[in-house]
Amino acid sequence: MAKAVIVGIPGEADLWLADLGAGAVKLLNPTGDLATANDLRKAGGTFVKDVDLAVAVSSAQVALSGHVDG
């Protein structure tokens, strides 16, 4: 089971590492293959591997309330 997730949001250049075990999120400086995937993402591509649900919401409060922005 994955213990960390790398996240990129459309329109944002940065990638973030969410460490699920530690309950922490930190900014990533992608290198190697991850940098290549990030370049493709910034050009409009989508890269998904071993994630079965991902939803961007406008705030943590929205997510905690059980709502998904449409």
JSON list of N, CA and C in Angstrom, two decimals:
[
{"chain": "A", "resi": 1, "resn": "MET", "atom": "N", "xyz": [0.83, -1.18, 0.00]},
{"chain": "A", "resi": 1, "resn": "MET", "atom": "CA", "xyz": [0.00, 0.00, 0.00]},
{"chain": "A", "resi": 1, "resn": "MET", "atom": "C", "xyz": [0.88, 1.25, 0.00]},
{"chain": "A", "resi": 2, "resn": "ALA", "atom": "N", "xyz": [0.49, 2.23, -0.79]},
{"chain": "A", "resi": 2, "resn": "ALA", "atom": "CA", "xyz": [1.26, 3.47, -0.87]},
{"chain": "A", "resi": 2, "resn": "ALA", "atom": "C", "xyz": [1.21, 4.21, 0.46]},
{"chain": "A", "resi": 3, "resn": "LYS", "atom": "N", "xyz": [2.32, 4.81, 0.81]},
{"chain": "A", "resi": 3, "resn": "LYS", "atom": "CA", "xyz": [2.39, 5.61, 2.03]},
{"chain": "A", "resi": 3, "resn": "LYS", "atom": "C", "xyz": [2.67, 7.07, 1.72]},
{"chain": "A", "resi": 4, "resn": "ALA", "atom": "N", "xyz": [2.77, 7.40, 0.42]},
{"chain": "A", "resi": 4, "resn": "ALA", "atom": "CA", "xyz": [3.00, 8.78, 0.02]},
{"chain": "A", "resi": 4, "resn": "ALA", "atom": "C", "xyz": [2.40, 9.00, -1.36]},
{"chain": "A", "resi": 5, "resn": "VAL", "atom": "N", "xyz": [2.03, 10.25, -1.65]},
{"chain": "A", "resi": 5, "resn": "VAL", "atom": "CA", "xyz": [1.42, 10.60, -2.92]},
{"chain": "A", "resi": 5, "resn": "VAL", "atom": "C", "xyz": [2.05, 11.90, -3.40]},
{"chain": "A", "resi": 6, "resn": "ILE", "atom": "N", "xyz": [2.39, 11.95, -4.68]},
{"chain": "A", "resi": 6, "resn": "ILE", "atom": "CA", "xyz": [2.89, 13.17, -5.30]},
{"chain": "A", "resi": 6, "resn": "ILE", "atom": "C", "xyz": [1.72, 13.84, -6.00]},
{"chain": "A", "resi": 7, "resn": "VAL", "atom": "N", "xyz": [1.53, 15.13, -5.75]},
{"chain": "A", "resi": 7, "resn": "VAL", "atom": "CA", "xyz": [0.37, 15.85, -6.26]},
{"chain": "A", "resi": 7, "resn": "VAL", "atom": "C", "xyz": [0.80, 17.08, -7.04]},
{"chain": "A", "resi": 8, "resn": "GLY", "atom": "N", "xyz": [0.16, 17.27, -8.18]},
{"chain": "A", "resi": 8, "resn": "GLY", "atom": "CA", "xyz": [0.31, 18.50, -8.96]},
{"chain": "A", "resi": 8, "resn": "GLY", "atom": "C", "xyz": [-1.08, 18.99, -9.33]},
{"chain": "A", "resi": 9, "resn": "ILE", "atom": "N", "xyz": [-1.29, 20.29, -9.24]},
{"chain": "A", "resi": 9, "resn": "ILE", "atom": "CA", "xyz": [-2.59, 20.89, -9.51]},
{"chain": "A", "resi": 9, "resn": "ILE", "atom": "C", "xyz": [-2.49, 21.69, -10.81]},
{"chain": "A", "resi": 10, "resn": "PRO", "atom": "N", "xyz": [-3.46, 21.54, -11.73]},
{"chain": "A", "resi": 10, "resn": "PRO", "atom": "CA", "xyz": [-3.42, 22.31, -12.97]},
{"chain": "A", "resi": 10, "resn": "PRO", "atom": "C", "xyz": [-3.27, 23.81, -12.70]},
{"chain": "A", "resi": 11, "resn": "GLY", "atom": "N", "xyz": [-2.41, 24.44, -13.47]},
{"chain": "A", "resi": 11, "resn": "GLY", "atom": "CA", "xyz": [-2.17, 25.87, -13.31]},
{"chain": "A", "resi": 11, "resn": "GLY", "atom": "C", "xyz": [-1.11, 26.20, -12.28]},
{"chain": "A", "resi": 12, "resn": "GLU", "atom": "N", "xyz": [-0.66, 25.22, -11.52]},
{"chain": "A", "resi": 12, "resn": "GLU", "atom": "CA", "xyz": [0.40, 25.41, -10.52]},
{"chain": "A", "resi": 12, "resn": "GLU", "atom": "C", "xyz": [1.63, 24.64, -10.98]},
{"chain": "A", "resi": 13, "resn": "ALA", "atom": "N", "xyz": [2.78, 25.27, -10.98]},
{"chain": "A", "resi": 13, "resn": "ALA", "atom": "CA", "xyz": [4.00, 24.62, -11.46]},
{"chain": "A", "resi": 13, "resn": "ALA", "atom": "C", "xyz": [4.57, 23.61, -10.47]},
{"chain": "A", "resi": 14, "resn": "ASP", "atom": "N", "xyz": [4.29, 23.80, -9.19]},
{"chain": "A", "resi": 14, "resn": "ASP", "atom": "CA", "xyz": [4.92, 22.99, -8.14]},
{"chain": "A", "resi": 14, "resn": "ASP", "atom": "C", "xyz": [4.30, 21.60, -8.01]},
{"chain": "A", "resi": 15, "resn": "LEU", "atom": "N", "xyz": [5.12, 20.68, -7.53]},
{"chain": "A", "resi": 15, "resn": "LEU", "atom": "CA", "xyz": [4.66, 19.35, -7.11]},
{"chain": "A", "resi": 15, "resn": "LEU", "atom": "C", "xyz": [4.81, 19.27, -5.61]},
{"chain": "A", "resi": 16, "resn": "TRP", "atom": "N", "xyz": [3.92, 18.50, -5.00]},
{"chain": "A", "resi": 16, "resn": "TRP", "atom": "CA", "xyz": [3.91, 18.34, -3.55]},
{"chain": "A", "resi": 16, "resn": "TRP", "atom": "C", "xyz": [3.96, 16.86, -3.20]},
{"chain": "A", "resi": 17, "resn": "LEU", "atom": "N", "xyz": [4.65, 16.54, -2.13]},
{"chain": "A", "resi": 17, "resn": "LEU", "atom": "CA", "xyz": [4.72, 15.18, -1.61]},
{"chain": "A", "resi": 17, "resn": "LEU", "atom": "C", "xyz": [3.88, 15.12, -0.34]},
{"chain": "A", "resi": 18, "resn": "ALA", "atom": "N", "xyz": [2.83, 14.32, -0.37]},
{"chain": "A", "resi": 18, "resn": "ALA", "atom": "CA", "xyz": [1.99, 14.11, 0.82]},
{"chain": "A", "resi": 18, "resn": "ALA", "atom": "C", "xyz": [2.44, 12.79, 1.45]},
{"chain": "A", "resi": 19, "resn": "ASP", "atom": "N", "xyz": [3.06, 12.86, 2.61]},
{"chain": "A", "resi": 19, "resn": "ASP", "atom": "CA", "xyz": [3.51, 11.69, 3.34]},
{"chain": "A", "resi": 19, "resn": "ASP", "atom": "C", "xyz": [2.36, 11.26, 4.24]},
{"chain": "A", "resi": 20, "resn": "LEU", "atom": "N", "xyz": [1.65, 10.22, 3.83]},
{"chain": "A", "resi": 20, "resn": "LEU", "atom": "CA", "xyz": [0.45, 9.80, 4.54]},
{"chain": "A", "resi": 20, "resn": "LEU", "atom": "C", "xyz": [0.76, 9.26, 5.93]},
{"chain": "A", "resi": 21, "resn": "GLY", "atom": "N", "xyz": [1.87, 8.59, 6.08]},
{"chain": "A", "resi": 21, "resn": "GLY", "atom": "CA", "xyz": [2.24, 8.05, 7.38]},
{"chain": "A", "resi": 21, "resn": "GLY", "atom": "C", "xyz": [2.56, 9.13, 8.40]},
{"chain": "A", "resi": 22, "resn": "ALA", "atom": "N", "xyz": [3.22, 10.19, 7.94]},
{"chain": "A", "resi": 22, "resn": "ALA", "atom": "CA", "xyz": [3.62, 11.28, 8.84]},
{"chain": "A", "resi": 22, "resn": "ALA", "atom": "C", "xyz": [2.56, 12.37, 8.93]},
{"chain": "A", "resi": 23, "resn": "GLY", "atom": "N", "xyz": [1.57, 12.33, 8.03]},
{"chain": "A", "resi": 23, "resn": "GLY", "atom": "CA", "xyz": [0.56, 13.38, 8.02]},
{"chain": "A", "resi": 23, "resn": "GLY", "atom": "C", "xyz": [1.13, 14.72, 7.65]},
{"chain": "A", "resi": 24, "resn": "ALA", "atom": "N", "xyz": [2.07, 14.72, 6.70]},
{"chain": "A", "resi": 24, "resn": "ALA", "atom": "CA", "xyz": [2.75, 15.95, 6.32]},
{"chain": "A", "resi": 24, "resn": "ALA", "atom": "C", "xyz": [2.77, 16.12, 4.80]},
{"chain": "A", "resi": 25, "resn": "VAL", "atom": "N", "xyz": [2.84, 17.37, 4.37]},
{"chain": "A", "resi": 25, "resn": "VAL", "atom": "CA", "xyz": [2.93, 17.71, 2.95]},
{"chain": "A", "resi": 25, "resn": "VAL", "atom": "C", "xyz": [4.11, 18.65, 2.78]},
{"chain": "A", "resi": 26, "resn": "LYS", "atom": "N", "xyz": [4.95, 18.38, 1.76]},
{"chain": "A", "resi": 26, "resn": "LYS", "atom": "CA", "xyz": [6.08, 19.28, 1.53]},
{"chain": "A", "resi": 26, "resn": "LYS", "atom": "C", "xyz": [6.29, 19.49, 0.04]},
{"chain": "A", "resi": 27, "resn": "LEU", "atom": "N", "xyz": [6.86, 20.62, -0.28]},
{"chain": "A", "resi": 27, "resn": "LEU", "atom": "CA", "xyz": [7.18, 20.98, -1.65]},
{"chain": "A", "resi": 27, "resn": "LEU", "atom": "C", "xyz": [8.29, 20.08, -2.18]},
{"chain": "A", "resi": 28, "resn": "LEU", "atom": "N", "xyz": [8.12, 19.60, -3.42]},
{"chain": "A", "resi": 28, "resn": "LEU", "atom": "CA", "xyz": [9.13, 18.74, -4.05]},
{"chain": "A", "resi": 28, "resn": "LEU", "atom": "C", "xyz": [9.93, 19.52, -5.07]},
{"chain": "A", "resi": 29, "resn": "ASN", "atom": "N", "xyz": [11.17, 19.15, -5.25]},
{"chain": "A", "resi": 29, "resn": "ASN", "atom": "CA", "xyz": [12.00, 19.64, -6.33]},
{"chain": "A", "resi": 29, "resn": "ASN", "atom": "C", "xyz": [12.25, 18.43, -7.23]},
{"chain": "A", "resi": 30, "resn": "PRO", "atom": "N", "xyz": [11.40, 18.22, -8.26]},
{"chain": "A", "resi": 30, "resn": "PRO", "atom": "CA", "xyz": [11.49, 16.99, -9.05]},
{"chain": "A", "resi": 30, "resn": "PRO", "atom": "C", "xyz": [12.77, 16.90, -9.86]},
{"chain": "A", "resi": 31, "resn": "THR", "atom": "N", "xyz": [13.34, 15.69, -9.90]},
{"chain": "A", "resi": 31, "resn": "THR", "atom": "CA", "xyz": [14.52, 15.41, -10.71]},
{"chain": "A", "resi": 31, "resn": "THR", "atom": "C", "xyz": [14.26, 14.11, -11.47]},
{"chain": "A", "resi": 32, "resn": "GLY", "atom": "N", "xyz": [15.10, 13.84, -12.46]},
{"chain": "A", "resi": 32, "resn": "GLY", "atom": "CA", "xyz": [15.03, 12.58, -13.20]},
{"chain": "A", "resi": 32, "resn": "GLY", "atom": "C", "xyz": [13.70, 12.38, -13.89]},
{"chain": "A", "resi": 33, "resn": "ASP", "atom": "N", "xyz": [13.18, 11.15, -13.82]},
{"chain": "A", "resi": 33, "resn": "ASP", "atom": "CA", "xyz": [11.93, 10.80, -14.47]},
{"chain": "A", "resi": 33, "resn": "ASP", "atom": "C", "xyz": [10.75, 11.62, -13.94]},
{"chain": "A", "resi": 34, "resn": "LEU", "atom": "N", "xyz": [10.79, 11.96, -12.66]},
{"chain": "A", "resi": 34, "resn": "LEU", "atom": "CA", "xyz": [9.71, 12.76, -12.09]},
{"chain": "A", "resi": 34, "resn": "LEU", "atom": "C", "xyz": [9.70, 14.16, -12.71]},
{"chain": "A", "resi": 35, "resn": "ALA", "atom": "N", "xyz": [10.87, 14.73, -12.96]},
{"chain": "A", "resi": 35, "resn": "ALA", "atom": "CA", "xyz": [10.95, 16.03, -13.62]},
{"chain": "A", "resi": 35, "resn": "ALA", "atom": "C", "xyz": [10.40, 15.94, -15.04]},
{"chain": "A", "resi": 36, "resn": "THR", "atom": "N", "xyz": [10.69, 14.85, -15.73]},
{"chain": "A", "resi": 36, "resn": "THR", "atom": "CA", "xyz": [10.17, 14.65, -17.08]},
{"chain": "A", "resi": 36, "resn": "THR", "atom": "C", "xyz": [8.65, 14.56, -17.06]},
{"chain": "A", "resi": 37, "resn": "ALA", "atom": "N", "xyz": [8.10, 13.79, -16.13]},
{"chain": "A", "resi": 37, "resn": "ALA", "atom": "CA", "xyz": [6.65, 13.67, -16.00]},
{"chain": "A", "resi": 37, "resn": "ALA", "atom": "C", "xyz": [6.03, 15.03, -15.65]},
{"chain": "A", "resi": 38, "resn": "ASN", "atom": "N", "xyz": [6.70, 15.80, -14.81]},
{"chain": "A", "resi": 38, "resn": "ASN", "atom": "CA", "xyz": [6.19, 17.11, -14.43]},
{"chain": "A", "resi": 38, "resn": "ASN", "atom": "C", "xyz": [6.19, 18.06, -15.62]},
{"chain": "A", "resi": 39, "resn": "ASP", "atom": "N", "xyz": [7.20, 18.00, -16.47]},
{"chain": "A", "resi": 39, "resn": "ASP", "atom": "CA", "xyz": [7.24, 18.82, -17.68]},
{"chain": "A", "resi": 39, "resn": "ASP", "atom": "C", "xyz": [6.07, 18.48, -18.59]},
{"chain": "A", "resi": 40, "resn": "LEU", "atom": "N", "xyz": [5.76, 17.20, -18.73]},
{"chain": "A", "resi": 40, "resn": "LEU", "atom": "CA", "xyz": [4.61, 16.79, -19.54]},
{"chain": "A", "resi": 40, "resn": "LEU", "atom": "C", "xyz": [3.30, 17.29, -18.92]},
{"chain": "A", "resi": 41, "resn": "ARG", "atom": "N", "xyz": [3.22, 17.24, -17.61]},
{"chain": "A", "resi": 41, "resn": "ARG", "atom": "CA", "xyz": [2.03, 17.73, -16.89]},
{"chain": "A", "resi": 41, "resn": "ARG", "atom": "C", "xyz": [1.85, 19.22, -17.11]},
{"chain": "A", "resi": 42, "resn": "LYS", "atom": "N", "xyz": [2.94, 19.98, -17.00]},
{"chain": "A", "resi": 42, "resn": "LYS", "atom": "CA", "xyz": [2.85, 21.43, -17.18]},
{"chain": "A", "resi": 42, "resn": "LYS", "atom": "C", "xyz": [2.45, 21.79, -18.61]},
{"chain": "A", "resi": 43, "resn": "ALA", "atom": "N", "xyz": [2.70, 20.90, -19.55]},
{"chain": "A", "resi": 43, "resn": "ALA", "atom": "CA", "xyz": [2.31, 21.12, -20.95]},
{"chain": "A", "resi": 43, "resn": "ALA", "atom": "C", "xyz": [0.88, 20.67, -21.22]},
{"chain": "A", "resi": 44, "resn": "GLY", "atom": "N", "xyz": [0.17, 20.19, -20.18]},
{"chain": "A", "resi": 44, "resn": "GLY", "atom": "CA", "xyz": [-1.22, 19.81, -20.34]},
{"chain": "A", "resi": 44, "resn": "GLY", "atom": "C", "xyz": [-1.50, 18.32, -20.24]},
{"chain": "A", "resi": 45, "resn": "GLY", "atom": "N", "xyz": [-0.46, 17.51, -20.07]},
{"chain": "A", "resi": 45, "resn": "GLY", "atom": "CA", "xyz": [-0.64, 16.07, -19.95]},
{"chain": "A", "resi": 45, "resn": "GLY", "atom": "C", "xyz": [-1.10, 15.67, -18.55]},
{"chain": "A", "resi": 46, "resn": "THR", "atom": "N", "xyz": [-1.53, 14.44, -18.43]},
{"chain": "A", "resi": 46, "resn": "THR", "atom": "CA", "xyz": [-1.93, 13.88, -17.15]},
{"chain": "A", "resi": 46, "resn": "THR", "atom": "C", "xyz": [-1.18, 12.58, -16.94]},
{"chain": "A", "resi": 47, "resn": "PHE", "atom": "N", "xyz": [-0.63, 12.40, -15.76]},
{"chain": "A", "resi": 47, "resn": "PHE", "atom": "CA", "xyz": [0.10, 11.19, -15.41]},
{"chain": "A", "resi": 47, "resn": "PHE", "atom": "C", "xyz": [-0.51, 10.65, -14.13]},
{"chain": "A", "resi": 48, "resn": "VAL", "atom": "N", "xyz": [-1.05, 9.43, -14.19]},
{"chain": "A", "resi": 48, "resn": "VAL", "atom": "CA", "xyz": [-1.69, 8.81, -13.02]},
{"chain": "A", "resi": 48, "resn": "VAL", "atom": "C", "xyz": [-1.16, 7.39, -12.88]},
{"chain": "A", "resi": 49, "resn": "LYS", "atom": "N", "xyz": [-0.73, 7.04, -11.69]},
{"chain": "A", "resi": 49, "resn": "LYS", "atom": "CA", "xyz": [-0.26, 5.69, -11.44]},
{"chain": "A", "resi": 49, "resn": "LYS", "atom": "C", "xyz": [-0.63, 5.29, -10.01]},
{"chain": "A", "resi": 50, "resn": "ASP", "atom": "N", "xyz": [-1.34, 4.19, -9.88]},
{"chain": "A", "resi": 50, "resn": "ASP", "atom": "CA", "xyz": [-1.70, 3.60, -8.58]},
{"chain": "A", "resi": 50, "resn": "ASP", "atom": "C", "xyz": [-2.49, 4.54, -7.67]},
{"chain": "A", "resi": 51, "resn": "VAL", "atom": "N", "xyz": [-3.36, 5.36, -8.28]},
{"chain": "A", "resi": 51, "resn": "VAL", "atom": "CA", "xyz": [-4.28, 6.21, -7.52]},
{"chain": "A", "resi": 51, "resn": "VAL", "atom": "C", "xyz": [-5.67, 5.93, -8.07]},
{"chain": "A", "resi": 52, "resn": "ASP", "atom": "N", "xyz": [-6.63, 5.62, -7.20]},
{"chain": "A", "resi": 52, "resn": "ASP", "atom": "CA", "xyz": [-7.96, 5.32, -7.71]},
{"chain": "A", "resi": 52, "resn": "ASP", "atom": "C", "xyz": [-8.99, 6.40, -7.39]},
{"chain": "A", "resi": 53, "resn": "LEU", "atom": "N", "xyz": [-8.60, 7.44, -6.66]},
{"chain": "A", "resi": 53, "resn": "LEU", "atom": "CA", "xyz": [-9.47, 8.59, -6.45]},
{"chain": "A", "resi": 53, "resn": "LEU", "atom": "C", "xyz": [-8.61, 9.80, -6.14]},
{"chain": "A", "resi": 54, "resn": "ALA", "atom": "N", "xyz": [-8.82, 10.87, -6.87]},
{"chain": "A", "resi": 54, "resn": "ALA", "atom": "CA", "xyz": [-8.16, 12.15, -6.61]},
{"chain": "A", "resi": 54, "resn": "ALA", "atom": "C", "xyz": [-9.14, 13.24, -7.00]},
{"chain": "A", "resi": 55, "resn": "VAL", "atom": "N", "xyz": [-9.41, 14.15, -6.09]},
{"chain": "A", "resi": 55, "resn": "VAL", "atom": "CA", "xyz": [-10.35, 15.23, -6.35]},
{"chain": "A", "resi": 55, "resn": "VAL", "atom": "C", "xyz": [-9.75, 16.52, -5.80]},
{"chain": "A", "resi": 56, "resn": "ALA", "atom": "N", "xyz": [-9.68, 17.53, -6.63]},
{"chain": "A", "resi": 56, "resn": "ALA", "atom": "CA", "xyz": [-9.26, 18.85, -6.16]},
{"chain": "A", "resi": 56, "resn": "ALA", "atom": "C", "xyz": [-10.49, 19.57, -5.64]},
{"chain": "A", "resi": 57, "resn": "VAL", "atom": "N", "xyz": [-10.39, 20.16, -4.46]},
{"chain": "A", "resi": 57, "resn": "VAL", "atom": "CA", "xyz": [-11.48, 20.92, -3.87]},
{"chain": "A", "resi": 57, "resn": "VAL", "atom": "C", "xyz": [-10.97, 22.32, -3.54]},
{"chain": "A", "resi": 58, "resn": "SER", "atom": "N", "xyz": [-11.89, 23.25, -3.33]},
{"chain": "A", "resi": 58, "resn": "SER", "atom": "CA", "xyz": [-11.51, 24.64, -3.11]},
{"chain": "A", "resi": 58, "resn": "SER", "atom": "C", "xyz": [-10.91, 24.90, -1.73]},
{"chain": "A", "resi": 59, "resn": "SER", "atom": "N", "xyz": [-11.17, 24.02, -0.78]},
{"chain": "A", "resi": 59, "resn": "SER", "atom": "CA", "xyz": [-10.62, 24.20, 0.57]},
{"chain": "A", "resi": 59, "resn": "SER", "atom": "C", "xyz": [-10.71, 22.88, 1.34]},
{"chain": "A", "resi": 60, "resn": "ALA", "atom": "N", "xyz": [-9.93, 22.80, 2.40]},
{"chain": "A", "resi": 60, "resn": "ALA", "atom": "CA", "xyz": [-10.00, 21.62, 3.27]},
{"chain": "A", "resi": 60, "resn": "ALA", "atom": "C", "xyz": [-11.38, 21.53, 3.91]},
{"chain": "A", "resi": 61, "resn": "GLN", "atom": "N", "xyz": [-11.99, 22.67, 4.21]},
{"chain": "A", "resi": 61, "resn": "GLN", "atom": "CA", "xyz": [-13.33, 22.67, 4.82]},
{"chain": "A", "resi": 61, "resn": "GLN", "atom": "C", "xyz": [-14.35, 22.00, 3.91]},
{"chain": "A", "resi": 62, "resn": "VAL", "atom": "N", "xyz": [-14.23, 22.23, 2.60]},
{"chain": "A", "resi": 62, "resn": "VAL", "atom": "CA", "xyz": [-15.15, 21.60, 1.66]},
{"chain": "A", "resi": 62, "resn": "VAL", "atom": "C", "xyz": [-14.98, 20.08, 1.71]},
{"chain": "A", "resi": 63, "resn": "ALA", "atom": "N", "xyz": [-13.72, 19.62, 1.70]},
{"chain": "A", "resi": 63, "resn": "ALA", "atom": "CA", "xyz": [-13.47, 18.19, 1.73]},
{"chain": "A", "resi": 63, "resn": "ALA", "atom": "C", "xyz": [-13.96, 17.57, 3.04]},
{"chain": "A", "resi": 64, "resn": "LEU", "atom": "N", "xyz": [-13.71, 18.25, 4.16]},
{"chain": "A", "resi": 64, "resn": "LEU", "atom": "CA", "xyz": [-14.11, 17.71, 5.45]},
{"chain": "A", "resi": 64, "resn": "LEU", "atom": "C", "xyz": [-15.63, 17.69, 5.63]},
{"chain": "A", "resi": 65, "resn": "SER", "atom": "N", "xyz": [-16.34, 18.52, 4.87]},
{"chain": "A", "resi": 65, "resn": "SER", "atom": "CA", "xyz": [-17.79, 18.53, 4.97]},
{"chain": "A", "resi": 65, "resn": "SER", "atom": "C", "xyz": [-18.42, 17.42, 4.15]},
{"chain": "A", "resi": 66, "resn": "GLY", "atom": "N", "xyz": [-17.60, 16.72, 3.34]},
{"chain": "A", "resi": 66, "resn": "GLY", "atom": "CA", "xyz": [-18.12, 15.63, 2.55]},
{"chain": "A", "resi": 66, "resn": "GLY", "atom": "C", "xyz": [-18.57, 16.03, 1.16]},
{"chain": "A", "resi": 67, "resn": "HIS", "atom": "N", "xyz": [-18.40, 17.29, 0.82]},
{"chain": "A", "resi": 67, "resn": "HIS", "atom": "CA", "xyz": [-18.81, 17.78, -0.50]},
{"chain": "A", "resi": 67, "resn": "HIS", "atom": "C", "xyz": [-17.66, 17.70, -1.49]},
{"chain": "A", "resi": 68, "resn": "VAL", "atom": "N", "xyz": [-18.01, 17.52, -2.75]},
{"chain": "A", "resi": 68, "resn": "VAL", "atom": "CA", "xyz": [-17.04, 17.56, -3.84]},
{"chain": "A", "resi": 68, "resn": "VAL", "atom": "C", "xyz": [-17.49, 18.68, -4.77]},
{"chain": "A", "resi": 69, "resn": "ASP", "atom": "N", "xyz": [-16.62, 19.66, -4.98]},
{"chain": "A", "resi": 69, "resn": "ASP", "atom": "CA", "xyz": [-16.96, 20.76, -5.89]},
{"chain": "A", "resi": 69, "resn": "ASP", "atom": "C", "xyz": [-17.24, 20.22, -7.26]},
{"chain": "A", "resi": 70, "resn": "GLY", "atom": "N", "xyz": [-18.25, 20.77, -7.93]},
{"chain": "A", "resi": 70, "resn": "GLY", "atom": "CA", "xyz": [-18.61, 20.31, -9.27]},
{"chain": "A", "resi": 70, "resn": "GLY", "atom": "C", "xyz": [-18.04, 21.15, -10.35]}
]
